[in-house]
Structure formats: C-alpha cells, structure tokens
C-alpha cells in the first residue's frame, strides 16, 4: 500500500486538485488528508483516485468529479446535467440582494436555475423572499431539489421553458442564461458541460433577447430584472433592457473588470 504523499507525488495534476480528488476517493476531508500525509491508502481508494486523476487530466471539470462546487460560501451538488457554478455568478447574487434590499417580502424568479445555486442562495440570504426556480430540464430541477433540501432552502421548483410555466408576477427576475456564441472557440474547453446551458445562437444573445423582452409582463410595477451576460455583450444587453422599457439600467463589472451583470427597473408594467 502506498501513502498519501506517494500517491500525490505520482500525478502530474496541480497539487491542490490532486489532494481534493484523493480526499474524495478516500471519503475524508481535505484537512484530514493534509494532517496525515503518511497514512496508507487502500488499493480500492488508490484505484478510484487513479481513475479520477486520469479523467481530470483529460479535462473533466473538478466539480463533476467531486460531485460538488462551492458557491457563495455553501456547497452545491452538481452533475453533468447542470453548468458548474462560476465565481462571477456570485456578482449576480450580490446585485440581486441589493435590488431586494428595500422590499419586505418579494417574489423572486430565477430563470434557467441549473443546480439552483442562485435561487437557493437568494432564498437563504433573504428569508422573507418567496423564490421560484425554473428550468426546462427535469434533470437539472432534480439537482436543484436535492440542493434545496440539503441546504434547507424553501424554493419552489418549476419545469418551465423560460416563462412558459412560471406562474404569477414577480418583484425580481434573475437569470444566468446561456450566452456563448455558437462558434466561440472557448467552447472547446467547455465540452463536458451541457451545451444547451452555454450556447445561445450565432451571437450568444438569443436567450437574453427572450428573457429581457418577456420580463415586463412577468414583473410587478417597480420590479427589476438582473441578468448575467458575456464579456462583450454589455452594450447589446443595455440596449435590450432599454427597448423593453427598463430604466436606471446599470452594468456591473466582475472581479476581472469585465462587464458581466446588467440590471434595470420597470416603473409601470404592461397589462
Ligand atoms: N461564464 C460561462 C463561461 O463562458 C458561460 C456561462 C453561461 O453561458 N451562462 O465559462
């Protein structure tokens, strides 16, 4: 039997990733692994680790191999049925929480909720909010349901193709929709994630167009919309918001300084 140190030395993966995979294969915490580098690893766990390390070396996201990813300080289960939560999406949550600040008991809709990280985080950070998480993938909703239960969040889950079955009007709509252009070379690195969660037509704006244009009839007066978008879509998305009747349209930049989240208010709603 080999030790933790020996097994880690035998892989070309970055040390932090190899450690997380080995901890996963052993079913122990990363702290327990680091605390006892001399501990012997059984053959079965070593074989599991070898397989995980091999899949990681071929490009599978670490989050899928571990079955989880941290988002806004909490652990979310993920599977290849959902996009892996990205750090920049925490900005969308920050913007949403700011928009909710002066509302006592808002109704919130998260469109294309995937693993549920946005909807569940909003429900937990804003306990008086009634949050609906909508996705057209039943598999994704199952992942979100498991996360809501695990984290103790009261979120209503709905099988809905964007607005088709969301029900009622909301005070805030949020979405991190697919926004990558079909021919974007960057997709080569994302081939393990669901393409339908990433790609939105030739210019990447197909779903954002539907979401922004459809928002006014699903918002209460004084409601707001906040969406995540691609690195070069800031001006186009502001334009979509303006055309749909939103005011006070603002774009926030992510930690990399890239325009990433657009938000706006709707003063009066169409009937
Ligand atoms: N931010 C993701 C990426 O390009 C795309 C996510 C999305 O389309 N919503 O890595």
Coordinates of C-alpha atoms and ligand atoms in Angstrom, one line a residue:
X1 CA 0.0 0.0 0.0
X2 CA 1.2 3.5 -0.8
X3 CA 1.0 6.6 1.4
X4 CA -0.9 9.8 0.6
X5 CA 2.4 11.5 -0.1
X6 CA 3.5 8.8 -2.5
X7 CA 0.2 8.8 -4.4
X8 CA 0.2 12.6 -4.7
X9 CA 3.8 12.6 -5.9
X10 CA 2.8 10.1 -8.7
X11 CA 0.4 12.5 -10.5
X12 CA 1.1 15.5 -12.8
X13 CA -2.0 17.3 -11.7
X14 CA -1.7 20.6 -9.7
X15 CA -1.2 19.6 -6.0
X16 CA -4.4 21.3 -4.8
X17 CA -6.6 19.4 -7.3
X18 CA -4.8 16.0 -6.7
X19 CA -5.4 16.5 -3.0
X20 CA -9.1 17.2 -3.4
X21 CA -9.5 14.1 -5.7
X22 CA -7.6 11.9 -3.3
X23 CA -9.7 13.2 -0.3
X24 CA -12.8 12.4 -2.4
X25 CA -11.6 8.9 -3.2
X26 CA -10.9 8.2 0.4
X27 CA -14.1 9.9 1.6
X28 CA -12.2 12.1 4.0
X29 CA -12.0 15.9 4.4
X30 CA -9.1 17.8 2.8
X31 CA -7.9 18.8 6.3
X32 CA -7.8 15.1 7.4
X33 CA -5.7 14.3 4.3
X34 CA -3.2 17.1 4.8
X35 CA -3.0 16.4 8.6
X36 CA -1.8 12.8 7.9
X37 CA 0.3 12.6 4.7
X38 CA 1.9 9.3 5.9
X39 CA -1.5 7.5 6.1
X40 CA -1.7 4.4 4.0
X41 CA -4.3 4.3 1.2
X42 CA -6.1 1.1 0.5
X43 CA -5.9 -0.4 -3.0
X44 CA -9.6 0.3 -3.8
X45 CA -9.3 4.0 -2.9
X46 CA -6.0 4.2 -4.8
X47 CA -7.7 2.8 -7.9
X48 CA -10.6 5.3 -7.5
X49 CA -8.0 8.1 -7.2
X50 CA -6.1 6.9 -10.3
X51 CA -9.4 6.9 -12.3
X52 CA -10.4 10.4 -11.1
X53 CA -6.9 11.8 -11.8
X54 CA -7.0 10.4 -15.3
X55 CA -10.4 11.9 -16.0
X56 CA -9.3 15.2 -14.6
X57 CA -6.1 15.1 -16.8
X58 CA -8.5 14.6 -19.8
X59 CA -10.3 17.8 -19.0
X60 CA -13.4 16.8 -16.9
X61 CA -14.3 19.6 -14.5
X62 CA -13.1 19.0 -11.0
X63 CA -16.6 19.8 -9.8
X64 CA -18.2 16.9 -11.7
X65 CA -15.5 14.5 -10.4
X66 CA -16.1 15.6 -6.9
X67 CA -19.9 16.0 -7.4
X68 CA -19.9 19.4 -5.7
X69 CA -18.8 23.0 -6.0
X70 CA -18.8 25.9 -3.6
X71 CA -20.9 28.9 -4.3
X72 CA -21.4 32.0 -2.1
X73 CA -19.9 30.1 0.8
X74 CA -22.1 27.0 0.5
X75 CA -21.6 23.6 -1.1
X76 CA -23.8 22.7 -4.0
X77 CA -24.2 19.2 -5.5
X78 CA -23.5 19.3 -9.3
X79 CA -23.8 16.7 -12.1
X80 CA -23.1 16.9 -15.8
X81 CA -26.8 17.8 -16.2
X82 CA -26.0 21.3 -14.9
X83 CA -23.5 24.0 -15.6
X84 CA -20.8 24.2 -12.9
X85 CA -21.4 27.4 -10.8
X86 CA -18.9 30.1 -11.7
X87 CA -17.4 32.6 -9.3
X88 CA -18.5 35.6 -11.5
X89 CA -22.1 34.5 -10.9
X90 CA -21.7 35.5 -7.3
X91 CA -21.8 39.1 -8.6
X92 CA -25.4 38.4 -10.0
X93 CA -26.4 37.3 -6.4
X94 CA -24.8 40.5 -5.0
X95 CA -26.7 42.7 -7.4
X96 CA -30.0 40.8 -6.8
X97 CA -29.6 41.2 -3.0
X98 CA -29.1 44.9 -3.5
X99 CA -32.2 45.1 -5.6
X100 CA -34.1 43.3 -2.9
X101 CA -32.9 45.5 0.0
X102 CA -35.9 47.7 0.3
X103 CA -38.6 45.0 -0.3
X104 CA -40.2 43.4 2.7
X105 CA -41.4 40.1 1.2
X106 CA -40.5 39.9 -2.5
X107 CA -41.4 37.3 -5.1
X108 CA -38.3 36.3 -6.9
X109 CA -37.9 34.2 -10.1
X110 CA -34.6 32.5 -11.2
X111 CA -34.8 31.5 -14.9
X112 CA -32.7 28.6 -16.0
X113 CA -31.8 27.7 -12.4
X114 CA -29.5 24.7 -13.2
X115 CA -28.2 23.3 -9.9
X116 CA -30.2 26.0 -8.1
X117 CA -27.2 28.0 -6.7
X118 CA -28.7 31.4 -7.4
X119 CA -32.3 30.7 -6.3
X120 CA -31.2 28.8 -3.2
X121 CA -28.6 31.5 -2.2
X122 CA -31.2 34.2 -2.6
X123 CA -33.7 32.2 -0.5
X124 CA -31.2 31.7 2.3
X125 CA -29.8 35.2 2.3
X126 CA -33.3 36.8 2.1
X127 CA -35.5 34.5 4.2
X128 CA -38.7 36.5 3.6
X129 CA -38.4 36.2 -0.2
X130 CA -40.6 33.7 -2.0
X131 CA -38.3 32.2 -4.6
X132 CA -39.3 30.3 -7.7
X133 CA -36.5 28.3 -9.6
X134 CA -37.5 27.5 -13.2
X135 CA -35.6 25.2 -15.6
X136 CA -36.8 23.3 -18.7
X137 CA -34.6 20.4 -17.8
X138 CA -36.1 17.9 -15.3
X139 CA -32.7 16.5 -14.6
X140 CA -31.4 20.0 -13.6
X141 CA -34.5 20.5 -11.4
X142 CA -33.7 17.2 -9.6
X143 CA -30.2 18.5 -8.8
X144 CA -31.7 21.8 -7.6
X145 CA -34.3 20.0 -5.5
X146 CA -31.6 17.9 -3.8
X147 CA -29.6 21.1 -3.1
X148 CA -32.6 23.0 -1.7
X149 CA -33.3 20.1 0.7
X150 CA -29.7 19.7 1.7
X151 CA -29.3 23.4 2.4
X152 CA -32.7 23.8 4.0
X153 CA -33.9 26.4 1.5
X154 CA -37.6 26.9 0.7
X155 CA -37.6 27.2 -3.1
X156 CA -40.5 26.4 -5.4
X157 CA -39.2 24.4 -8.4
X158 CA -41.0 24.7 -11.8
X159 CA -40.4 22.9 -15.1
X160 CA -40.6 25.8 -17.5
X161 CA -39.2 26.8 -20.8
X162 CA -38.2 30.3 -19.8
X163 CA -41.5 32.0 -18.9
X164 CA -43.8 29.2 -20.2
X165 CA -44.9 27.9 -16.8
X166 CA -43.6 30.3 -14.1
X167 CA -47.0 31.5 -12.8
X168 CA -47.8 34.9 -11.5
X169 CA -45.8 38.1 -11.4
X170 CA -42.6 38.8 -9.6
X171 CA -40.7 41.7 -8.0
X172 CA -37.3 40.5 -9.2
X173 CA -36.3 38.2 -12.1
X174 CA -32.7 36.9 -12.3
X175 CA -31.1 34.7 -14.9
X176 CA -27.7 33.4 -15.8
X177 CA -28.8 32.1 -19.2
X178 CA -26.7 30.5 -22.0
X179 CA -24.9 33.4 -23.7
X180 CA -22.0 31.9 -25.6
X181 CA -21.9 32.3 -29.4
X182 CA -22.2 29.0 -31.3
X183 CA -18.8 29.5 -33.0
X184 CA -16.9 30.7 -29.9
X185 CA -13.6 28.8 -29.8
X186 CA -13.8 28.9 -26.0
X187 CA -16.4 26.2 -26.2
X188 CA -13.7 23.6 -26.8
X189 CA -12.7 23.9 -23.1
X190 CA -16.3 23.6 -22.0
X191 CA -17.2 20.4 -23.8
X192 CA -18.0 18.4 -20.6
X193 CA -20.8 20.9 -19.7
X194 CA -24.3 20.8 -21.2
X195 CA -24.2 22.7 -24.5
X196 CA -27.8 23.9 -24.1
X197 CA -26.8 25.7 -20.9
X198 CA -23.9 27.5 -22.7
X199 CA -24.8 28.3 -26.3
X200 CA -27.4 30.8 -27.4
X201 CA -27.5 31.2 -31.2
X202 CA -25.0 32.8 -33.5
X203 CA -24.4 35.9 -31.4
X204 CA -25.0 34.3 -27.9
X205 CA -27.9 36.7 -27.3
X206 CA -30.8 34.5 -28.4
X207 CA -31.9 33.6 -24.9
X208 CA -31.1 37.0 -23.4
X209 CA -33.4 38.6 -26.0
X210 CA -36.3 36.4 -25.0
X211 CA -35.7 36.8 -21.3
X212 CA -35.4 40.6 -21.4
X213 CA -38.3 41.1 -23.9
X214 CA -40.6 38.8 -21.8
X215 CA -39.8 40.2 -18.4
X216 CA -42.2 43.2 -18.3
X217 CA -45.4 41.1 -18.4
X218 CA -44.0 38.9 -15.6
X219 CA -42.9 41.8 -13.3
X220 CA -44.9 43.8 -10.8
X221 CA -44.7 47.6 -11.1
X222 CA -41.4 48.8 -9.7
X223 CA -40.0 45.3 -10.3
X224 CA -36.5 44.6 -11.6
X225 CA -34.5 42.3 -13.8
X226 CA -30.9 41.3 -13.4
X227 CA -29.0 39.1 -15.9
X228 CA -25.5 37.7 -16.3
X229 CA -24.0 38.1 -19.8
X230 CA -20.9 37.5 -21.9
X231 CA -17.7 39.6 -21.8
X232 CA -18.6 41.6 -24.9
X233 CA -22.3 41.9 -24.6
X234 CA -22.7 44.8 -22.1
X235 CA -23.8 47.4 -24.7
X236 CA -26.2 45.0 -26.5
X237 CA -27.8 43.9 -23.3
X238 CA -28.3 47.5 -22.1
X239 CA -30.0 48.2 -25.4
X240 CA -32.3 45.2 -24.9
X241 CA -33.2 46.5 -21.5
X242 CA -33.9 50.0 -22.8
X243 CA -36.1 48.6 -25.7
X244 CA -38.1 46.6 -23.2
X245 CA -38.9 49.7 -21.2
X246 CA -36.4 49.3 -18.3
X247 CA -34.9 52.4 -16.6
X248 CA -31.9 53.1 -14.4
X249 CA -30.1 50.4 -16.4
X250 CA -26.7 49.6 -14.9
X251 CA -23.9 47.2 -15.8
X252 CA -21.6 45.8 -13.1
X253 CA -18.1 44.5 -13.7
X254 CA -16.9 41.2 -12.3
X255 CA -13.6 40.8 -10.4
X256 CA -11.7 40.5 -13.6
X257 CA -13.0 44.0 -14.6
X258 CA -15.3 42.6 -17.3
X259 CA -18.9 43.9 -17.8
X260 CA -20.9 40.9 -16.5
X261 CA -24.3 41.8 -15.0
X262 CA -26.9 44.1 -16.2
X263 CA -29.9 45.3 -14.1
X264 CA -32.8 47.7 -14.6
X265 CA -36.1 48.7 -13.1
X266 CA -39.6 48.7 -14.6
X267 CA -41.7 51.7 -13.4
X268 CA -45.0 50.6 -14.8
X269 CA -45.9 47.2 -16.1
X270 CA -47.9 46.5 -19.2
X271 CA -51.2 44.9 -18.7
Ligands
LIG1 N1 -19.5 32.0 -17.9 C1 -19.6 30.8 -18.6 C2 -18.3 30.6 -19.4 O1 -18.2 31.0 -20.5 C3 -20.8 30.8 -19.5 C4 -22.0 30.6 -18.7 C5 -23.2 30.9 -19.5 O2 -23.4 30.7 -20.7 N2 -24.2 31.3 -18.7 O3 -17.4 30.0 -18.9

